[in-house]
mmCIF file of C-alpha atoms and ligand atoms in Angstrom:
data_model
loop_
_atom_site.group_PDB
_atom_site.id
_atom_site.type_symbol
_atom_site.label_atom_id
_atom_site.label_comp_id
_atom_site.label_asym_id
_atom_site.label_seq_id
_atom_site.Cartn_x
_atom_site.Cartn_y
_atom_site.Cartn_z
ATOM 1 C CA MET D 51 126.064 22.872 73.828
ATOM 2 C CA LEU D 52 121.914 22.312 73.532
ATOM 3 C CA GLU D 53 121.278 23.438 77.131
ATOM 4 C CA LEU D 54 123.234 26.214 77.087
ATOM 5 C CA ASP D 55 120.988 27.911 74.229
ATOM 6 C CA GLN D 56 117.855 26.474 75.664
ATOM 7 C CA LEU D 57 119.259 28.498 78.820
ATOM 8 C CA ILE D 58 119.490 31.604 76.501
ATOM 9 C CA HIS D 59 116.169 31.598 74.983
ATOM 10 C CA GLU D 60 114.373 30.590 78.943
ATOM 11 C CA ALA D 61 116.466 33.459 80.479
ATOM 12 C CA ARG D 62 115.150 36.294 77.426
ATOM 13 C CA THR D 63 111.339 34.247 77.242
ATOM 14 C CA ARG D 64 111.541 35.173 81.134
ATOM 15 C CA ALA D 65 113.265 38.764 80.640
ATOM 16 C CA ALA D 66 110.812 39.658 78.773
ATOM 17 C CA ALA D 67 107.515 38.815 81.113
ATOM 18 C CA SER D 68 108.769 40.758 83.646
ATOM 19 C CA GLU D 69 106.710 43.806 83.812
ATOM 20 C CA SER D 70 109.201 45.821 86.152
ATOM 21 C CA LEU D 71 112.414 46.291 87.029
ATOM 22 C CA ALA D 72 111.902 44.049 90.168
ATOM 23 C CA ALA D 73 110.445 41.212 88.445
ATOM 24 C CA LEU D 74 113.379 41.333 86.529
ATOM 25 C CA ASP D 75 116.111 41.300 88.988
ATOM 26 C CA GLU D 76 114.343 38.196 90.160
ATOM 27 C CA VAL D 77 115.427 36.825 86.300
ATOM 28 C CA ARG D 78 119.054 38.020 87.249
ATOM 29 C CA VAL D 79 119.025 36.178 90.905
ATOM 30 C CA HIS D 80 118.169 33.071 88.843
ATOM 31 C CA TYR D 81 120.675 32.645 86.540
ATOM 32 C CA LEU D 82 123.437 34.334 87.965
ATOM 33 C CA GLY D 83 122.981 35.261 91.142
ATOM 34 C CA LYS D 84 125.633 33.201 93.726
ATOM 35 C CA LYS D 85 123.656 29.732 93.896
ATOM 36 C CA GLY D 86 122.584 30.951 90.389
ATOM 37 C CA VAL D 87 122.001 28.740 87.577
ATOM 38 C CA LEU D 88 125.256 29.622 85.445
ATOM 39 C CA THR D 89 126.925 29.933 88.500
ATOM 40 C CA GLU D 90 126.545 26.248 89.283
ATOM 41 C CA GLN D 91 127.559 25.024 85.443
ATOM 42 C CA LEU D 92 131.046 26.549 86.590
ATOM 43 C CA LYS D 93 131.244 24.745 89.631
ATOM 44 C CA VAL D 94 130.452 21.460 87.428
ATOM 45 C CA LEU D 95 133.815 21.904 85.201
ATOM 46 C CA GLY D 96 135.927 20.290 87.695
ATOM 47 C CA SER D 97 134.001 17.001 87.257
ATOM 48 C CA LEU D 98 135.243 17.197 83.453
ATOM 49 C CA PRO D 99 137.993 15.983 81.331
ATOM 50 C CA ALA D 100 141.063 18.300 81.565
ATOM 51 C CA MET D 101 141.212 18.364 78.227
ATOM 52 C CA ASP D 102 137.119 19.496 77.902
ATOM 53 C CA ARG D 103 136.892 22.174 80.169
ATOM 54 C CA PRO D 104 138.721 25.113 78.529
ATOM 55 C CA ALA D 105 136.669 24.748 75.675
ATOM 56 C CA ALA D 106 133.644 24.058 77.912
ATOM 57 C CA GLY D 107 134.235 26.980 80.700
ATOM 58 C CA GLN D 108 134.192 29.403 77.832
ATOM 59 C CA ARG D 109 130.697 28.223 76.945
ATOM 60 C CA VAL D 110 129.399 29.612 79.991
ATOM 61 C CA ASN D 111 131.081 31.767 80.108
ATOM 62 C CA ARG D 112 129.878 33.195 77.045
ATOM 63 C CA ALA D 113 126.404 32.042 77.711
ATOM 64 C CA LYS D 114 126.496 34.008 80.962
ATOM 65 C CA GLN D 115 127.979 37.579 78.645
ATOM 66 C CA ALA D 116 124.775 36.803 77.153
ATOM 67 C CA ILE D 117 121.929 36.607 79.399
ATOM 68 C CA THR D 118 124.055 39.863 81.406
ATOM 69 C CA GLU D 119 123.460 42.189 78.241
ATOM 70 C CA LEU D 120 120.232 40.714 77.692
ATOM 71 C CA LEU D 121 118.731 41.598 80.768
ATOM 72 C CA ASP D 122 120.887 45.302 80.527
ATOM 73 C CA ALA D 123 119.009 45.570 77.589
ATOM 74 C CA ARG D 124 115.456 44.703 78.701
ATOM 75 C CA ARG D 125 116.362 47.207 82.434
ATOM 76 C CA HIS D 126 117.386 49.637 79.662
ATOM 77 C CA THR D 127 113.681 49.158 77.962
ATOM 78 C CA LEU D 128 111.918 49.621 81.849
ATOM 79 C CA GLU D 129 113.595 52.791 82.713
ATOM 80 C CA GLU D 130 112.403 54.272 79.459
ATOM 81 C CA GLN D 131 109.095 53.167 80.113
ATOM 82 C CA ALA D 132 108.941 54.030 83.979
ATOM 83 C CA LEU D 133 110.228 57.618 82.931
ATOM 84 C CA ALA D 134 107.830 58.284 79.829
ATOM 85 C CA GLU D 135 104.722 57.328 82.656
ATOM 86 C CA GLN D 136 106.226 59.892 84.914
ATOM 87 C CA LEU D 137 106.893 62.370 82.260
ATOM 88 C CA ALA D 138 103.167 62.497 80.778
ATOM 89 C CA ALA D 139 101.959 62.447 84.457
ATOM 90 C CA ASP D 140 103.886 65.372 84.693
ATOM 91 C CA ALA D 141 102.558 66.713 81.506
ATOM 92 C CA VAL D 142 100.835 71.037 81.520
ATOM 93 C CA ASP D 143 98.761 71.300 79.026
ATOM 94 C CA VAL D 144 99.580 74.277 77.678
ATOM 95 C CA THR D 145 96.344 75.008 75.726
ATOM 96 C CA LEU D 146 93.802 74.753 78.928
ATOM 97 C CA PRO D 147 92.856 78.440 79.790
ATOM 98 C CA GLY D 148 94.064 80.252 82.579
ATOM 99 C CA ARG D 149 92.077 80.552 86.010
ATOM 100 C CA GLY D 150 92.176 84.114 84.832
ATOM 101 C CA GLN D 151 93.113 86.874 87.531
ATOM 102 C CA GLU D 152 90.965 89.892 88.501
ATOM 103 C CA PRO D 153 92.335 92.816 89.467
ATOM 104 C CA GLY D 154 91.862 95.129 92.544
ATOM 105 C CA GLY D 155 90.641 98.329 92.336
ATOM 106 C CA MET D 156 90.210 101.832 93.589
ATOM 107 C CA HIS D 157 86.821 102.250 96.202
ATOM 108 C CA PRO D 158 84.827 104.818 94.376
ATOM 109 C CA VAL D 159 85.248 107.380 97.823
ATOM 110 C CA THR D 160 89.012 106.874 97.543
ATOM 111 C CA ARG D 161 88.678 107.963 93.986
ATOM 112 C CA ILE D 162 86.944 110.835 94.325
ATOM 113 C CA LEU D 163 89.619 112.023 97.087
ATOM 114 C CA GLU D 164 92.545 112.001 95.034
ATOM 115 C CA ARG D 165 90.898 113.403 92.465
ATOM 116 C CA VAL D 166 89.464 116.682 94.954
ATOM 117 C CA GLN D 167 92.617 116.488 96.305
ATOM 118 C CA ALA D 168 95.032 116.475 92.948
ATOM 119 C CA LEU D 169 92.510 119.736 92.309
ATOM 120 C CA PHE D 170 93.723 121.775 95.060
ATOM 121 C CA THR D 171 97.817 120.418 95.524
ATOM 122 C CA THR D 172 97.959 121.521 91.665
ATOM 123 C CA LEU D 173 96.818 125.093 92.615
ATOM 124 C CA GLY D 174 99.168 125.357 95.492
ATOM 125 C CA PHE D 175 97.514 123.563 98.644
ATOM 126 C CA ARG D 176 98.932 121.901 100.672
ATOM 127 C CA VAL D 177 97.186 118.488 102.696
ATOM 128 C CA GLU D 178 96.542 118.062 105.875
ATOM 129 C CA VAL D 179 95.269 115.369 108.318
ATOM 130 C CA GLY D 180 93.537 115.899 111.553
ATOM 131 C CA PRO D 181 92.980 113.317 114.470
ATOM 132 C CA GLU D 182 89.850 111.406 113.393
ATOM 133 C CA ILE D 183 89.446 111.389 117.306
ATOM 134 C CA GLU D 184 89.108 115.401 118.273
ATOM 135 C CA ASP D 185 88.151 118.067 121.177
ATOM 136 C CA GLU D 186 85.378 119.414 121.574
ATOM 137 C CA PHE D 187 87.848 122.432 121.094
ATOM 138 C CA HIS D 188 88.559 122.261 117.805
ATOM 139 C CA ASN D 189 85.315 120.627 117.180
ATOM 140 C CA PHE D 190 83.132 123.183 118.253
ATOM 141 C CA ASP D 191 84.574 126.313 120.031
ATOM 142 C CA ALA D 192 87.309 127.222 118.267
ATOM 143 C CA LEU D 193 84.806 126.676 114.982
ATOM 144 C CA ASN D 194 82.967 129.982 117.339
ATOM 145 C CA PHE D 195 79.840 127.330 118.514
ATOM 146 C CA LYS D 196 78.239 129.502 120.722
ATOM 147 C CA PRO D 197 77.968 126.307 124.686
ATOM 148 C CA ALA D 198 74.670 125.972 123.735
ATOM 149 C CA HIS D 199 74.892 126.746 120.223
ATOM 150 C CA PRO D 200 71.972 124.048 118.268
ATOM 151 C CA ALA D 201 74.274 122.912 115.548
ATOM 152 C CA ARG D 202 76.495 121.007 118.321
ATOM 153 C CA ALA D 203 73.336 118.840 119.126
ATOM 154 C CA GLU D 204 72.499 118.546 114.789
ATOM 155 C CA MET D 205 75.137 117.201 114.231
ATOM 156 C CA ASP D 206 74.673 114.226 115.997
ATOM 157 C CA THR D 207 78.169 113.998 117.825
ATOM 158 C CA PHE D 208 79.338 111.001 119.003
ATOM 159 C CA TYR D 209 80.808 111.345 121.918
ATOM 160 C CA LEU D 210 83.455 109.539 124.245
ATOM 161 C CA LYS D 211 83.213 108.125 127.946
ATOM 162 C CA ASP D 212 85.904 111.050 128.361
ATOM 163 C CA ARG D 213 84.383 114.119 127.346
ATOM 164 C CA PRO D 214 85.836 116.655 125.972
ATOM 165 C CA LEU D 215 86.582 113.817 122.859
ATOM 166 C CA LEU D 216 84.446 113.054 120.209
ATOM 167 C CA LEU D 217 84.259 111.905 116.417
ATOM 168 C CA ARG D 218 84.726 114.922 114.305
ATOM 169 C CA THR D 219 82.270 115.482 112.777
ATOM 170 C CA HIS D 220 83.700 117.153 110.332
ATOM 171 C CA THR D 221 86.495 117.956 108.816
ATOM 172 C CA SER D 222 86.397 121.406 110.402
ATOM 173 C CA PRO D 223 88.633 121.757 112.800
ATOM 174 C CA VAL D 224 91.511 120.398 110.637
ATOM 175 C CA GLN D 225 90.958 124.478 109.621
ATOM 176 C CA ILE D 226 91.880 124.887 113.532
ATOM 177 C CA ARG D 227 94.895 122.829 113.308
ATOM 178 C CA ALA D 228 96.639 123.817 110.691
ATOM 179 C CA LEU D 229 96.667 127.630 111.662
ATOM 180 C CA LEU D 230 97.794 127.114 114.560
ATOM 181 C CA LYS D 231 100.429 125.096 113.288
ATOM 182 C CA TYR D 232 101.109 126.801 109.999
ATOM 183 C CA GLY D 233 99.954 130.764 110.993
ATOM 184 C CA ALA D 234 98.774 132.816 107.894
ATOM 185 C CA PRO D 235 98.665 133.187 104.851
ATOM 186 C CA LEU D 236 98.448 129.823 104.321
ATOM 187 C CA ARG D 237 96.644 127.236 101.589
ATOM 188 C CA VAL D 238 95.602 123.806 102.978
ATOM 189 C CA ILE D 239 92.778 120.881 101.571
ATOM 190 C CA ALA D 240 92.317 119.073 104.233
ATOM 191 C CA PRO D 241 90.193 115.254 103.507
ATOM 192 C CA GLY D 242 89.266 112.471 105.765
ATOM 193 C CA ARG D 243 86.792 110.729 108.061
ATOM 194 C CA THR D 244 84.072 112.134 109.467
ATOM 195 C CA PHE D 245 81.564 110.796 111.656
ATOM 196 C CA ARG D 246 78.057 111.120 112.160
ATOM 197 C CA HIS D 247 74.869 109.251 114.281
ATOM 198 C CA ASP D 248 72.532 109.228 111.314
ATOM 199 C CA TYR D 249 71.853 106.387 108.665
ATOM 200 C CA ASP D 250 69.565 106.871 105.904
ATOM 201 C CA VAL D 251 69.501 106.321 102.082
ATOM 202 C CA THR D 252 72.231 109.911 102.123
ATOM 203 C CA HIS D 253 73.571 109.124 105.154
ATOM 204 C CA THR D 254 76.042 106.993 106.582
ATOM 205 C CA PRO D 255 77.060 107.234 110.345
ATOM 206 C CA MET D 256 80.679 107.633 108.574
ATOM 207 C CA PHE D 257 81.574 109.732 105.768
ATOM 208 C CA HIS D 258 83.964 111.712 104.499
ATOM 209 C CA GLN D 259 84.468 115.332 103.712
ATOM 210 C CA VAL D 260 87.546 118.078 102.691
ATOM 211 C CA GLU D 261 87.988 120.981 103.735
ATOM 212 C CA GLY D 262 89.375 123.566 102.117
ATOM 213 C CA LEU D 263 90.438 126.790 103.745
ATOM 214 C CA LEU D 264 93.137 130.091 102.702
ATOM 215 C CA VAL D 265 94.308 133.043 104.177
ATOM 216 C CA ASP D 266 95.524 135.564 102.800
ATOM 217 C CA LYS D 267 96.074 139.455 101.982
ATOM 218 C CA GLY D 268 92.729 140.586 100.588
ATOM 219 C CA VAL D 269 91.142 137.435 99.876
ATOM 220 C CA SER D 270 87.495 138.001 98.733
ATOM 221 C CA MET D 271 84.134 136.139 97.726
ATOM 222 C CA ALA D 272 84.546 136.894 94.445
ATOM 223 C CA HIS D 273 87.677 134.507 94.934
ATOM 224 C CA LEU D 274 85.889 131.822 96.740
ATOM 225 C CA ARG D 275 83.427 131.438 93.990
ATOM 226 C CA GLY D 276 86.619 131.731 90.899
ATOM 227 C CA THR D 277 87.702 128.896 92.915
ATOM 228 C CA LEU D 278 84.658 126.977 93.608
ATOM 229 C CA THR D 279 83.457 127.557 90.065
ATOM 230 C CA ASP D 280 87.459 126.133 88.593
ATOM 231 C CA PHE D 281 87.449 122.992 91.139
ATOM 232 C CA LEU D 282 83.350 122.074 89.927
ATOM 233 C CA GLN D 283 83.785 122.203 86.434
ATOM 234 C CA ARG D 284 86.490 120.593 85.994
ATOM 235 C CA PHE D 285 85.360 118.128 88.191
ATOM 236 C CA PHE D 286 82.534 116.983 86.412
ATOM 237 C CA GLU D 287 84.187 118.078 83.196
ATOM 238 C CA LYS D 288 81.541 120.832 82.019
ATOM 239 C CA ASP D 289 82.825 124.664 81.059
ATOM 240 C CA ASP D 290 79.114 125.427 81.415
ATOM 241 C CA LEU D 291 77.781 124.027 84.654
ATOM 242 C CA LYS D 292 76.605 126.846 86.837
ATOM 243 C CA LEU D 293 77.304 127.735 90.524
ATOM 244 C CA ARG D 294 74.708 129.269 92.612
ATOM 245 C CA PHE D 295 74.904 130.629 96.243
ATOM 246 C CA ARG D 296 72.911 130.948 98.557
ATOM 247 C CA PRO D 297 72.865 133.215 100.981
ATOM 248 C CA SER D 298 73.494 129.659 104.626
ATOM 249 C CA TYR D 299 74.565 129.758 108.309
ATOM 250 C CA PHE D 300 77.446 128.019 110.105
ATOM 251 C CA PRO D 301 79.068 129.263 112.709
ATOM 252 C CA PHE D 302 82.947 129.376 112.031
ATOM 253 C CA VAL D 303 81.658 131.562 108.752
ATOM 254 C CA GLU D 304 80.001 134.991 107.427
ATOM 255 C CA PRO D 305 78.816 135.539 105.587
ATOM 256 C CA GLY D 306 78.096 132.009 104.895
ATOM 257 C CA ALA D 307 76.882 130.042 101.161
ATOM 258 C CA GLU D 308 75.211 127.321 100.479
ATOM 259 C CA VAL D 309 76.588 126.235 96.776
ATOM 260 C CA ASP D 310 74.073 124.192 93.698
ATOM 261 C CA ILE D 311 75.521 123.421 91.231
ATOM 262 C CA SER D 312 72.933 123.134 87.803
ATOM 263 C CA CYS D 313 71.638 119.541 87.795
ATOM 264 C CA ILE D 314 74.496 117.502 86.058
ATOM 265 C CA PHE D 315 71.941 115.502 84.508
ATOM 266 C CA CYS D 316 69.227 117.729 83.220
ATOM 267 C CA ASP D 317 71.564 120.573 82.683
ATOM 268 C CA GLY D 318 68.679 122.333 84.823
ATOM 269 C CA SER D 319 65.753 121.660 83.210
ATOM 270 C CA GLY D 320 64.055 119.018 86.131
ATOM 271 C CA CYS D 321 65.183 115.203 86.553
ATOM 272 C CA ARG D 322 64.444 113.414 89.002
ATOM 273 C CA VAL D 323 67.545 113.448 90.876
ATOM 274 C CA CYS D 324 67.537 117.110 91.195
ATOM 275 C CA LYS D 325 63.883 117.091 91.844
ATOM 276 C CA HIS D 326 63.181 119.442 89.189
ATOM 277 C CA ALA D 327 64.298 122.225 90.775
ATOM 278 C CA GLY D 328 67.202 121.858 87.931
ATOM 279 C CA TRP D 329 69.939 122.572 90.997
ATOM 280 C CA LEU D 330 71.793 120.595 93.324
ATOM 281 C CA GLU D 331 73.455 121.068 96.393
ATOM 282 C CA VAL D 332 77.254 120.460 97.093
ATOM 283 C CA LEU D 333 78.464 122.503 99.716
ATOM 284 C CA GLY D 334 78.740 124.709 102.146
ATOM 285 C CA CYS D 335 81.869 127.259 102.266
ATOM 286 C CA GLY D 336 81.749 131.324 103.619
ATOM 287 C CA LEU D 337 84.709 133.746 104.759
ATOM 288 C CA VAL D 338 86.818 133.071 107.739
ATOM 289 C CA HIS D 339 84.496 134.746 110.565
ATOM 290 C CA PRO D 340 87.080 137.015 112.366
ATOM 291 C CA ASN D 341 86.076 135.489 116.078
ATOM 292 C CA VAL D 342 88.219 132.073 114.559
ATOM 293 C CA LEU D 343 90.981 133.834 113.099
ATOM 294 C CA GLU D 344 91.880 136.054 116.427
ATOM 295 C CA THR D 345 91.560 132.486 118.549
ATOM 296 C CA CYS D 346 93.885 130.936 116.149
ATOM 297 C CA HIS D 347 96.342 134.273 116.302
ATOM 298 C CA VAL D 348 96.013 135.477 113.175
ATOM 299 C CA ASP D 349 95.809 139.764 112.445
ATOM 300 C CA THR D 350 92.623 140.051 111.215
ATOM 301 C CA GLU D 351 93.504 144.121 110.491
ATOM 302 C CA ARG D 352 95.727 142.037 107.793
ATOM 303 C CA TYR D 353 94.442 139.026 107.137
ATOM 304 C CA SER D 354 90.993 136.887 105.339
ATOM 305 C CA GLY D 355 89.850 134.379 104.501
ATOM 306 C CA TRP D 356 87.218 131.860 102.622
ATOM 307 C CA ALA D 357 86.908 127.402 103.618
ATOM 308 C CA PHE D 358 84.729 125.037 102.127
ATOM 309 C CA GLY D 359 83.019 121.761 103.413
ATOM 310 C CA VAL D 360 82.015 119.835 100.699
ATOM 311 C CA GLY D 361 80.482 115.847 100.933
ATOM 312 C CA ILE D 362 82.991 113.382 99.103
ATOM 313 C CA GLU D 363 80.357 110.878 98.680
ATOM 314 C CA ARG D 364 78.223 113.067 97.854
ATOM 315 C CA LEU D 365 80.384 114.290 95.165
ATOM 316 C CA GLY D 366 80.584 110.223 93.883
ATOM 317 C CA MET D 367 76.603 109.988 93.744
ATOM 318 C CA LEU D 368 76.219 112.511 91.444
ATOM 319 C CA ARG D 369 79.477 111.613 89.892
ATOM 320 C CA TYR D 370 78.959 108.128 89.148
ATOM 321 C CA GLY D 371 75.474 107.767 89.282
ATOM 322 C CA ILE D 372 74.875 106.196 92.783
ATOM 323 C CA ASN D 373 71.814 106.392 94.170
ATOM 324 C CA ASP D 374 71.938 105.059 98.285
ATOM 325 C CA ILE D 375 75.055 105.456 99.892
ATOM 326 C CA ARG D 376 75.000 103.159 101.978
ATOM 327 C CA MET D 377 76.334 100.869 98.995
ATOM 328 C CA ASN D 378 79.694 102.937 99.716
ATOM 329 C CA TYR D 379 79.914 100.623 102.790
ATOM 330 C CA GLU D 380 78.451 97.314 101.922
ATOM 331 C CA ASN D 381 81.906 95.817 100.032
ATOM 332 C CA ASP D 382 79.070 94.061 97.054
ATOM 333 C CA LEU D 383 81.476 93.224 94.186
ATOM 334 C CA ARG D 384 78.959 93.507 91.462
ATOM 335 C CA PHE D 385 78.728 97.853 93.263
ATOM 336 C CA LEU D 386 82.933 97.346 93.802
ATOM 337 C CA ARG D 387 83.784 96.021 90.077
ATOM 338 C CA GLN D 388 82.505 99.363 88.118
ATOM 339 C CA PHE D 389 85.233 101.322 89.327
ATOM 340 C CA ARG D 390 88.348 99.028 88.558
HETATM 341 N N1 DAH W 577 81.503 121.564 108.092
HETATM 342 C C1 DAH W 577 80.610 121.567 107.544
HETATM 343 C C2 DAH W 577 79.866 120.306 107.494
HETATM 344 O O1 DAH W 577 80.026 119.704 107.739
HETATM 345 C C3 DAH W 577 80.198 122.006 106.482
HETATM 346 C C4 DAH W 577 81.075 123.905 106.620
HETATM 347 C C5 DAH W 577 80.289 124.647 105.622
HETATM 348 C C6 DAH W 577 82.625 123.995 105.614
HETATM 349 C C7 DAH W 577 81.118 126.097 105.193
HETATM 350 C C8 DAH W 577 83.266 124.926 105.653
HETATM 351 C C9 DAH W 577 82.145 126.034 105.771
HETATM 352 O O2 DAH W 577 84.524 125.417 105.986
HETATM 353 O O3 DAH W 577 82.762 127.295 105.565
HETATM 354 O O4 DAH W 577 78.111 121.329 107.499
#
């Protein structure tokens, strides 16, 4: 009896000292295993006198029961400890500040393009895009550039190896494509990339233009002036913006004009941006030359038209106060982040 109580006490101490499930299992094997201490005790029962056996057997079984229970209790404790440690290791500190997400933004050129497009589509203009790889017919010939016209060189054209293919130097060839496709009457706006061999503060070899074309009955310079005034005043959000039409030459219009706006930085009083002229040049325009309409099979007895072409980067530089056009294409995040 004493010996069994001693055994239970010893087992409890060893179980309590076991710091892992594996160590605890060794304790179990030591007492309850096939060759365990208690198993051996049961074996010696046979050597006792018959009348003592039942009582002795019960005592051994109770001891076995007691050890089983204390081992189970310890295992339970160890398992709970392991689970608690695992949970602590996996814990997320919800009070930590987040990593933050930087929202993307539209490129300034895209913003201006979409703005110009929106202002014209609300006036009933359809958006038309032509190919960036053009041919001499659409880029020059059909636009009334004579074969030896210096403008062909002035535009610093990128010719492809197999001439007459070239990278279009302006969006004006879309006038031709749209007229041949839809005929008159017509209102189109043609946004897109254009290419010229040029590079400085105000020129990049790739830049964007939007072309406008309206062909209908009784179209005049007054319509053109009215439409452009409305467009530019809305674009710059300035009701008192003034326009100045200066006679100019483009082969595909007659008369042709360059349009200046009153300087948006000094309201015309003179500043560094307008070089103290009070005016800023923004676009080219004119009444479509009859030769262009005829090439596109438009009846010039019934129809006339106007057209304009505007540089998107130029508009962006004025609207956002960008002083070097090349910043548009350097992908410097300090620049781009300002347009979110
Ligand atoms: N295509 C001309 C250029 O790139 C701009 C231009 C001038 C377009 C007059 C026009 C226009 O439609 O009528 O410089």
